[in-house]
Structures are given as structure tokens and as C-alpha cells.
PDB file of C-alpha atoms in Angstrom:
ATOM      1  CA  UNK O   1       0.083   0.033  -0.029  1.00 47.00           C
ATOM      2  CA  UNK O   2       1.025   3.606  -0.536  1.00 53.00           C
ATOM      3  CA  UNK O   3       2.388   5.783   2.244  1.00 61.00           C
ATOM      4  CA  UNK O   4      -0.244   8.343   3.403  1.00 68.00           C
ATOM      5  CA  UNK O   5      -0.270  11.345   0.987  1.00 81.00           C
ATOM      6  CA  UNK O   6      -0.084  15.195   1.889  1.00 79.00           C
ATOM      7  CA  UNK O   7      -2.316  17.478   0.474  1.00 89.00           C
ATOM      8  CA  UNK O   8      -0.941  18.495  -2.984  1.00 94.00           C
ATOM      9  CA  UNK O   9      -2.841  21.769  -3.337  1.00 93.00           C
ATOM     10  CA  UNK O  10       0.129  23.902  -2.533  1.00 94.00           C
ATOM     11  CA  UNK O  11       2.675  22.231  -4.447  1.00 94.00           C
ATOM     12  CA  UNK O  12       0.590  22.011  -7.585  1.00 95.00           C
ATOM     13  CA  UNK O  13      -0.294  25.866  -7.213  1.00 96.00           C
ATOM     14  CA  UNK O  14       3.303  27.077  -6.643  1.00 97.00           C
ATOM     15  CA  UNK O  15       3.853  29.935  -8.932  1.00 97.00           C
ATOM     16  CA  UNK O  16       7.533  28.816  -9.803  1.00 97.00           C
ATOM     17  CA  UNK O  17       6.198  25.455 -10.874  1.00 97.00           C
ATOM     18  CA  UNK O  18       3.489  26.704 -12.984  1.00 98.00           C
ATOM     19  CA  UNK O  19       5.811  28.825 -14.675  1.00 97.00           C
ATOM     20  CA  UNK O  20       8.209  25.941 -15.263  1.00 97.00           C
ATOM     21  CA  UNK O  21       5.247  23.935 -16.780  1.00 97.00           C
ATOM     22  CA  UNK O  22       4.399  26.689 -19.430  1.00 96.00           C
ATOM     23  CA  UNK O  23       8.053  27.384 -20.270  1.00 95.00           C
ATOM     24  CA  UNK O  24       8.132  23.827 -21.517  1.00 96.00           C
ATOM     25  CA  UNK O  25       5.958  25.150 -24.505  1.00 95.00           C
ATOM     26  CA  UNK O  26       3.995  21.772 -24.612  1.00 97.00           C
ATOM     27  CA  UNK O  27       0.854  22.872 -23.189  1.00 97.00           C
ATOM     28  CA  UNK O  28      -2.027  22.387 -25.592  1.00 97.00           C
ATOM     29  CA  UNK O  29      -0.006  21.015 -28.500  1.00 96.00           C
ATOM     30  CA  UNK O  30      -0.665  17.990 -30.393  1.00 96.00           C
ATOM     31  CA  UNK O  31       0.755  14.598 -30.285  1.00 96.00           C
ATOM     32  CA  UNK O  32       4.267  13.813 -31.283  1.00 96.00           C
ATOM     33  CA  UNK O  33       5.879  10.430 -32.073  1.00 97.00           C
ATOM     34  CA  UNK O  34       8.838  11.051 -29.553  1.00 96.00           C
ATOM     35  CA  UNK O  35       6.397  11.193 -26.607  1.00 98.00           C
ATOM     36  CA  UNK O  36       4.034   8.480 -27.752  1.00 98.00           C
ATOM     37  CA  UNK O  37       6.774   5.979 -28.160  1.00 97.00           C
ATOM     38  CA  UNK O  38       7.424   6.543 -24.586  1.00 98.00           C
ATOM     39  CA  UNK O  39       4.115   6.135 -23.271  1.00 98.00           C
ATOM     40  CA  UNK O  40       3.720   2.821 -25.640  1.00 98.00           C
ATOM     41  CA  UNK O  41       6.981   1.261 -24.183  1.00 98.00           C
ATOM     42  CA  UNK O  42       5.551   2.256 -20.784  1.00 98.00           C
ATOM     43  CA  UNK O  43       2.500   0.327 -21.342  1.00 98.00           C
ATOM     44  CA  UNK O  44       4.299  -2.755 -22.863  1.00 98.00           C
ATOM     45  CA  UNK O  45       7.155  -3.011 -20.252  1.00 97.00           C
ATOM     46  CA  UNK O  46       4.662  -2.694 -17.446  1.00 97.00           C
ATOM     47  CA  UNK O  47       1.818  -4.603 -18.873  1.00 97.00           C
ATOM     48  CA  UNK O  48      -0.428  -1.915 -17.825  1.00 98.00           C
ATOM     49  CA  UNK O  49      -3.455  -0.875 -20.275  1.00 98.00           C
ATOM     50  CA  UNK O  50      -2.839   2.629 -20.022  1.00 98.00           C
ATOM     51  CA  UNK O  51      -0.041   4.741 -19.887  1.00 98.00           C
ATOM     52  CA  UNK O  52       0.367   8.612 -20.203  1.00 98.00           C
ATOM     53  CA  UNK O  53       2.393  11.614 -19.789  1.00 98.00           C
ATOM     54  CA  UNK O  54       0.567  14.448 -18.003  1.00 98.00           C
ATOM     55  CA  UNK O  55       1.611  17.975 -17.696  1.00 98.00           C
ATOM     56  CA  UNK O  56       0.003  19.518 -14.777  1.00 98.00           C
ATOM     57  CA  UNK O  57      -0.948  23.319 -14.588  1.00 96.00           C
ATOM     58  CA  UNK O  58      -3.424  25.238 -12.036  1.00 93.00           C
ATOM     59  CA  UNK O  59      -6.408  24.001 -13.444  1.00 92.00           C
ATOM     60  CA  UNK O  60      -6.061  20.544 -15.562  1.00 96.00           C
ATOM     61  CA  UNK O  61      -3.774  17.730 -16.473  1.00 98.00           C
ATOM     62  CA  UNK O  62      -2.826  17.882 -20.001  1.00 98.00           C
ATOM     63  CA  UNK O  63      -1.900  14.627 -21.627  1.00 98.00           C
ATOM     64  CA  UNK O  64       0.999  15.377 -23.976  1.00 98.00           C
ATOM     65  CA  UNK O  65       0.745  11.566 -24.866  1.00 98.00           C
ATOM     66  CA  UNK O  66      -1.376   8.431 -24.102  1.00 97.00           C
ATOM     67  CA  UNK O  67      -1.526   5.067 -24.904  1.00 97.00           C
ATOM     68  CA  UNK O  68      -4.947   3.266 -23.984  1.00 97.00           C
ATOM     69  CA  UNK O  69      -7.228   5.955 -23.230  1.00 96.00           C
ATOM     70  CA  UNK O  70     -10.820   5.515 -24.308  1.00 92.00           C
ATOM     71  CA  UNK O  71     -13.168   8.193 -25.890  1.00 93.00           C
ATOM     72  CA  UNK O  72     -13.845  10.811 -24.980  1.00 94.00           C
ATOM     73  CA  UNK O  73     -10.638  11.192 -22.923  1.00 94.00           C
ATOM     74  CA  UNK O  74      -8.725   9.969 -25.880  1.00 94.00           C
ATOM     75  CA  UNK O  75      -9.769  13.077 -27.891  1.00 95.00           C
ATOM     76  CA  UNK O  76     -10.151  15.611 -25.072  1.00 96.00           C
ATOM     77  CA  UNK O  77      -6.397  14.947 -23.765  1.00 97.00           C
ATOM     78  CA  UNK O  78      -7.246  16.520 -20.418  1.00 97.00           C
ATOM     79  CA  UNK O  79      -8.960  16.420 -17.316  1.00 96.00           C
ATOM     80  CA  UNK O  80      -9.814  18.959 -14.460  1.00 96.00           C
ATOM     81  CA  UNK O  81      -9.830  18.201 -10.732  1.00 94.00           C
ATOM     82  CA  UNK O  82      -7.679  16.309  -8.567  1.00 95.00           C
ATOM     83  CA  UNK O  83      -5.866  13.381  -9.952  1.00 97.00           C
ATOM     84  CA  UNK O  84      -3.144  10.813  -8.854  1.00 97.00           C
ATOM     85  CA  UNK O  85      -0.656  13.199 -10.631  1.00 97.00           C
ATOM     86  CA  UNK O  86      -1.087  15.661  -8.375  1.00 97.00           C
ATOM     87  CA  UNK O  87       0.037  13.237  -5.553  1.00 97.00           C
ATOM     88  CA  UNK O  88       2.998  11.982  -7.494  1.00 97.00           C
ATOM     89  CA  UNK O  89       4.166  15.774  -8.135  1.00 96.00           C
ATOM     90  CA  UNK O  90       3.771  16.579  -4.314  1.00 95.00           C
ATOM     91  CA  UNK O  91       5.640  13.419  -3.276  1.00 94.00           C
ATOM     92  CA  UNK O  92       8.466  14.222  -5.667  1.00 94.00           C
ATOM     93  CA  UNK O  93       9.347  10.723  -6.058  1.00 95.00           C
ATOM     94  CA  UNK O  94       7.677   7.573  -7.605  1.00 97.00           C
ATOM     95  CA  UNK O  95       4.036   7.219  -6.359  1.00 97.00           C
ATOM     96  CA  UNK O  96       2.725   3.489  -6.323  1.00 97.00           C
ATOM     97  CA  UNK O  97      -0.412   2.770  -5.437  1.00 97.00           C
ATOM     98  CA  UNK O  98      -1.443  -1.287  -5.835  1.00 98.00           C
ATOM     99  CA  UNK O  99      -5.151  -0.537  -4.849  1.00 98.00           C
ATOM    100  CA  UNK O 100      -6.623   2.989  -4.766  1.00 97.00           C
ATOM    101  CA  UNK O 101      -9.816   1.565  -3.622  1.00 96.00           C
ATOM    102  CA  UNK O 102      -8.381   0.123  -0.238  1.00 96.00           C
ATOM    103  CA  UNK O 103      -6.770   3.678   0.857  1.00 93.00           C
ATOM    104  CA  UNK O 104      -9.012   6.391   2.282  1.00 92.00           C
ATOM    105  CA  UNK O 105      -7.629   9.345   0.509  1.00 94.00           C
ATOM    106  CA  UNK O 106      -6.727   7.679  -2.921  1.00 96.00           C
ATOM    107  CA  UNK O 107     -10.265   5.963  -3.204  1.00 96.00           C
ATOM    108  CA  UNK O 108     -11.690   9.659  -3.257  1.00 95.00           C
ATOM    109  CA  UNK O 109      -9.741  10.845  -6.267  1.00 96.00           C
ATOM    110  CA  UNK O 110     -12.389  11.274  -8.950  1.00 96.00           C
ATOM    111  CA  UNK O 111     -10.908   9.111 -11.704  1.00 95.00           C
ATOM    112  CA  UNK O 112     -11.426   5.900  -9.586  1.00 96.00           C
ATOM    113  CA  UNK O 113     -14.895   6.433 -10.408  1.00 95.00           C
ATOM    114  CA  UNK O 114     -14.897   8.395 -13.515  1.00 93.00           C
ATOM    115  CA  UNK O 115     -12.129   6.085 -15.386  1.00 94.00           C
ATOM    116  CA  UNK O 116     -12.198   2.974 -12.917  1.00 96.00           C
ATOM    117  CA  UNK O 117      -8.523   3.645 -11.886  1.00 98.00           C
ATOM    118  CA  UNK O 118      -7.859   0.527  -9.561  1.00 98.00           C
ATOM    119  CA  UNK O 119      -3.857   0.775  -9.467  1.00 98.00           C
ATOM    120  CA  UNK O 120      -1.483   3.926 -10.391  1.00 98.00           C
ATOM    121  CA  UNK O 121       2.193   4.071 -11.014  1.00 98.00           C
ATOM    122  CA  UNK O 122       3.596   7.493 -11.686  1.00 98.00           C
ATOM    123  CA  UNK O 123       7.012   9.078 -11.709  1.00 98.00           C
ATOM    124  CA  UNK O 124       7.310  12.961 -11.481  1.00 98.00           C
ATOM    125  CA  UNK O 125       8.866  14.623 -14.438  1.00 98.00           C
ATOM    126  CA  UNK O 126      11.329  16.560 -12.425  1.00 97.00           C
ATOM    127  CA  UNK O 127      13.251  19.653 -14.418  1.00 96.00           C
ATOM    128  CA  UNK O 128      16.818  20.702 -13.708  1.00 92.00           C
ATOM    129  CA  UNK O 129      15.569  23.370 -10.953  1.00 94.00           C
ATOM    130  CA  UNK O 130      13.794  20.656  -9.230  1.00 95.00           C
ATOM    131  CA  UNK O 131      10.047  21.478 -10.365  1.00 96.00           C
ATOM    132  CA  UNK O 132       7.630  18.815 -11.000  1.00 97.00           C
ATOM    133  CA  UNK O 133       6.312  19.611 -14.554  1.00 98.00           C
ATOM    134  CA  UNK O 134       3.955  16.452 -14.281  1.00 98.00           C
ATOM    135  CA  UNK O 135       4.530  12.744 -14.229  1.00 98.00           C
ATOM    136  CA  UNK O 136       4.619   9.890 -16.512  1.00 98.00           C
ATOM    137  CA  UNK O 137       2.245   7.521 -15.456  1.00 98.00           C
ATOM    138  CA  UNK O 138       0.548   3.817 -16.041  1.00 98.00           C
ATOM    139  CA  UNK O 139      -2.750   2.730 -14.495  1.00 98.00           C
ATOM    140  CA  UNK O 140      -4.691  -0.516 -14.345  1.00 98.00           C
ATOM    141  CA  UNK O 141      -8.292  -1.285 -13.964  1.00 98.00           C
ATOM    142  CA  UNK O 142      -7.786  -4.019 -11.420  1.00 98.00           C
ATOM    143  CA  UNK O 143      -5.616  -3.920  -8.505  1.00 98.00           C
ATOM    144  CA  UNK O 144      -1.999  -4.864  -8.668  1.00 97.00           C
ATOM    145  CA  UNK O 145       1.183  -5.277  -7.051  1.00 96.00           C
ATOM    146  CA  UNK O 146       3.961  -2.944  -9.112  1.00 97.00           C
ATOM    147  CA  UNK O 147       7.185  -4.666  -9.410  1.00 97.00           C
ATOM    148  CA  UNK O 148      10.565  -3.105  -8.736  1.00 97.00           C
ATOM    149  CA  UNK O 149      11.051  -3.662 -12.406  1.00 97.00           C
ATOM    150  CA  UNK O 150       8.133  -1.702 -13.352  1.00 98.00           C
ATOM    151  CA  UNK O 151       8.963   1.254 -11.149  1.00 97.00           C
ATOM    152  CA  UNK O 152      12.715   1.057 -12.525  1.00 97.00           C
ATOM    153  CA  UNK O 153      11.626   0.932 -16.191  1.00 97.00           C
ATOM    154  CA  UNK O 154       9.170   3.562 -15.749  1.00 98.00           C
ATOM    155  CA  UNK O 155      11.913   5.783 -14.124  1.00 98.00           C
ATOM    156  CA  UNK O 156      13.910   5.258 -17.097  1.00 98.00           C
ATOM    157  CA  UNK O 157      11.344   6.136 -19.590  1.00 98.00           C
ATOM    158  CA  UNK O 158      10.434   9.507 -17.307  1.00 98.00           C
ATOM    159  CA  UNK O 159      14.138  10.434 -17.743  1.00 97.00           C
ATOM    160  CA  UNK O 160      14.122   9.923 -21.196  1.00 97.00           C
ATOM    161  CA  UNK O 161      10.855  12.084 -21.331  1.00 98.00           C
ATOM    162  CA  UNK O 162      12.684  14.799 -19.228  1.00 97.00           C
ATOM    163  CA  UNK O 163      15.644  14.761 -21.721  1.00 96.00           C
ATOM    164  CA  UNK O 164      13.498  15.716 -24.411  1.00 96.00           C
ATOM    165  CA  UNK O 165      11.578  18.341 -22.701  1.00 96.00           C
ATOM    166  CA  UNK O 166      14.756  19.795 -21.424  1.00 94.00           C
ATOM    167  CA  UNK O 167      16.442  19.573 -24.979  1.00 91.00           C
ATOM    168  CA  UNK O 168      13.455  21.711 -26.279  1.00 85.00           C
ATOM    169  CA  UNK O 169      13.281  24.276 -23.542  1.00 77.00           C
ATOM    170  CA  UNK O 170      17.223  24.824 -23.845  1.00 71.00           C
ATOM    171  CA  UNK O 171      17.031  25.584 -27.792  1.00 67.00           C
TER     172      UNK O 171
END
């Protein structure tokens, strides 16, 4: 079971973090193969039905890339309200939840009901200044124990995603 989370509100709303998210230039941009390859690899390597790269601003999670989302989320590419990504950002390190419904806080995250999220594994996308821009995540619709290999593979892919983001910001 995951650790008891802290309220992510102040971390998500931090003005420096929000500026860093906007500085990526990726919010509201179209799909790109480089990010799509990473989400497909995340799903394949962990055996999860859904993987995504979420950039989190003050109002929403924008999905720069996803693999496995159903409609209408696949087309909308964003959600508002509290998400598991907020908790991963606040934690500042990998967040693994084996059974969302078994936890008093995580069971109340809206995507448990709206999407059926039963298990979550997310790695914050940390920039060189230490701001969590979002996260690379995989979810499952049934509880599952995330293996050490799943965590390591997702962390490696998150590092590749951040290298791509930083390369673009430094141009």
C-alpha cells in the first residue's frame, strides 16, 4: 500500500512550478511520435493497459501523450480536478498505489470512479531546477502489485521524457 499522502494543493499551485510548466511550450500542443513511443513503451514494459505523460498546470492535467485512453478522454486529452498525478508531484518521487480503492485518500480521487482507476504508478517529471512539471504514469483497472522492475522501467522512461523536454527548452 502507498504511504499516506500530503495535500498536494500548495505544490501544484506553486507559481514557480507553474511557470516551469508553461516554459516547456508543450501545453495544448498536438501529439508527437517521440512522446507517443515513450507511453507505448511504458504500457508494454509494465503490462498496464494505459500509460500517459501528464503536464499539470493550475487547472488541469494535459496529456501530451497517451496510450490506451478510451473516448472521450482520448480526444479531449485533459482532465480537471484532483488526480493521482497531483500526489506524485507533491511526493516528488515515484508513487505506487497497488489498490486505489483500499486507501482512504486515494479512493476519493475522481478518476477512481470516472475512469475505474484501480492501480496507479507514476514518476514525476522533474526539471533541472527541481520543479515537477507533471508525471509519466501507468494505470490499471484492477488492483495489482507494481514490481520493482515496473518502477525502474517507468523511471528510466521518465528520464528520457525529461531529456526531450529539457532539450526543447534549452533551444
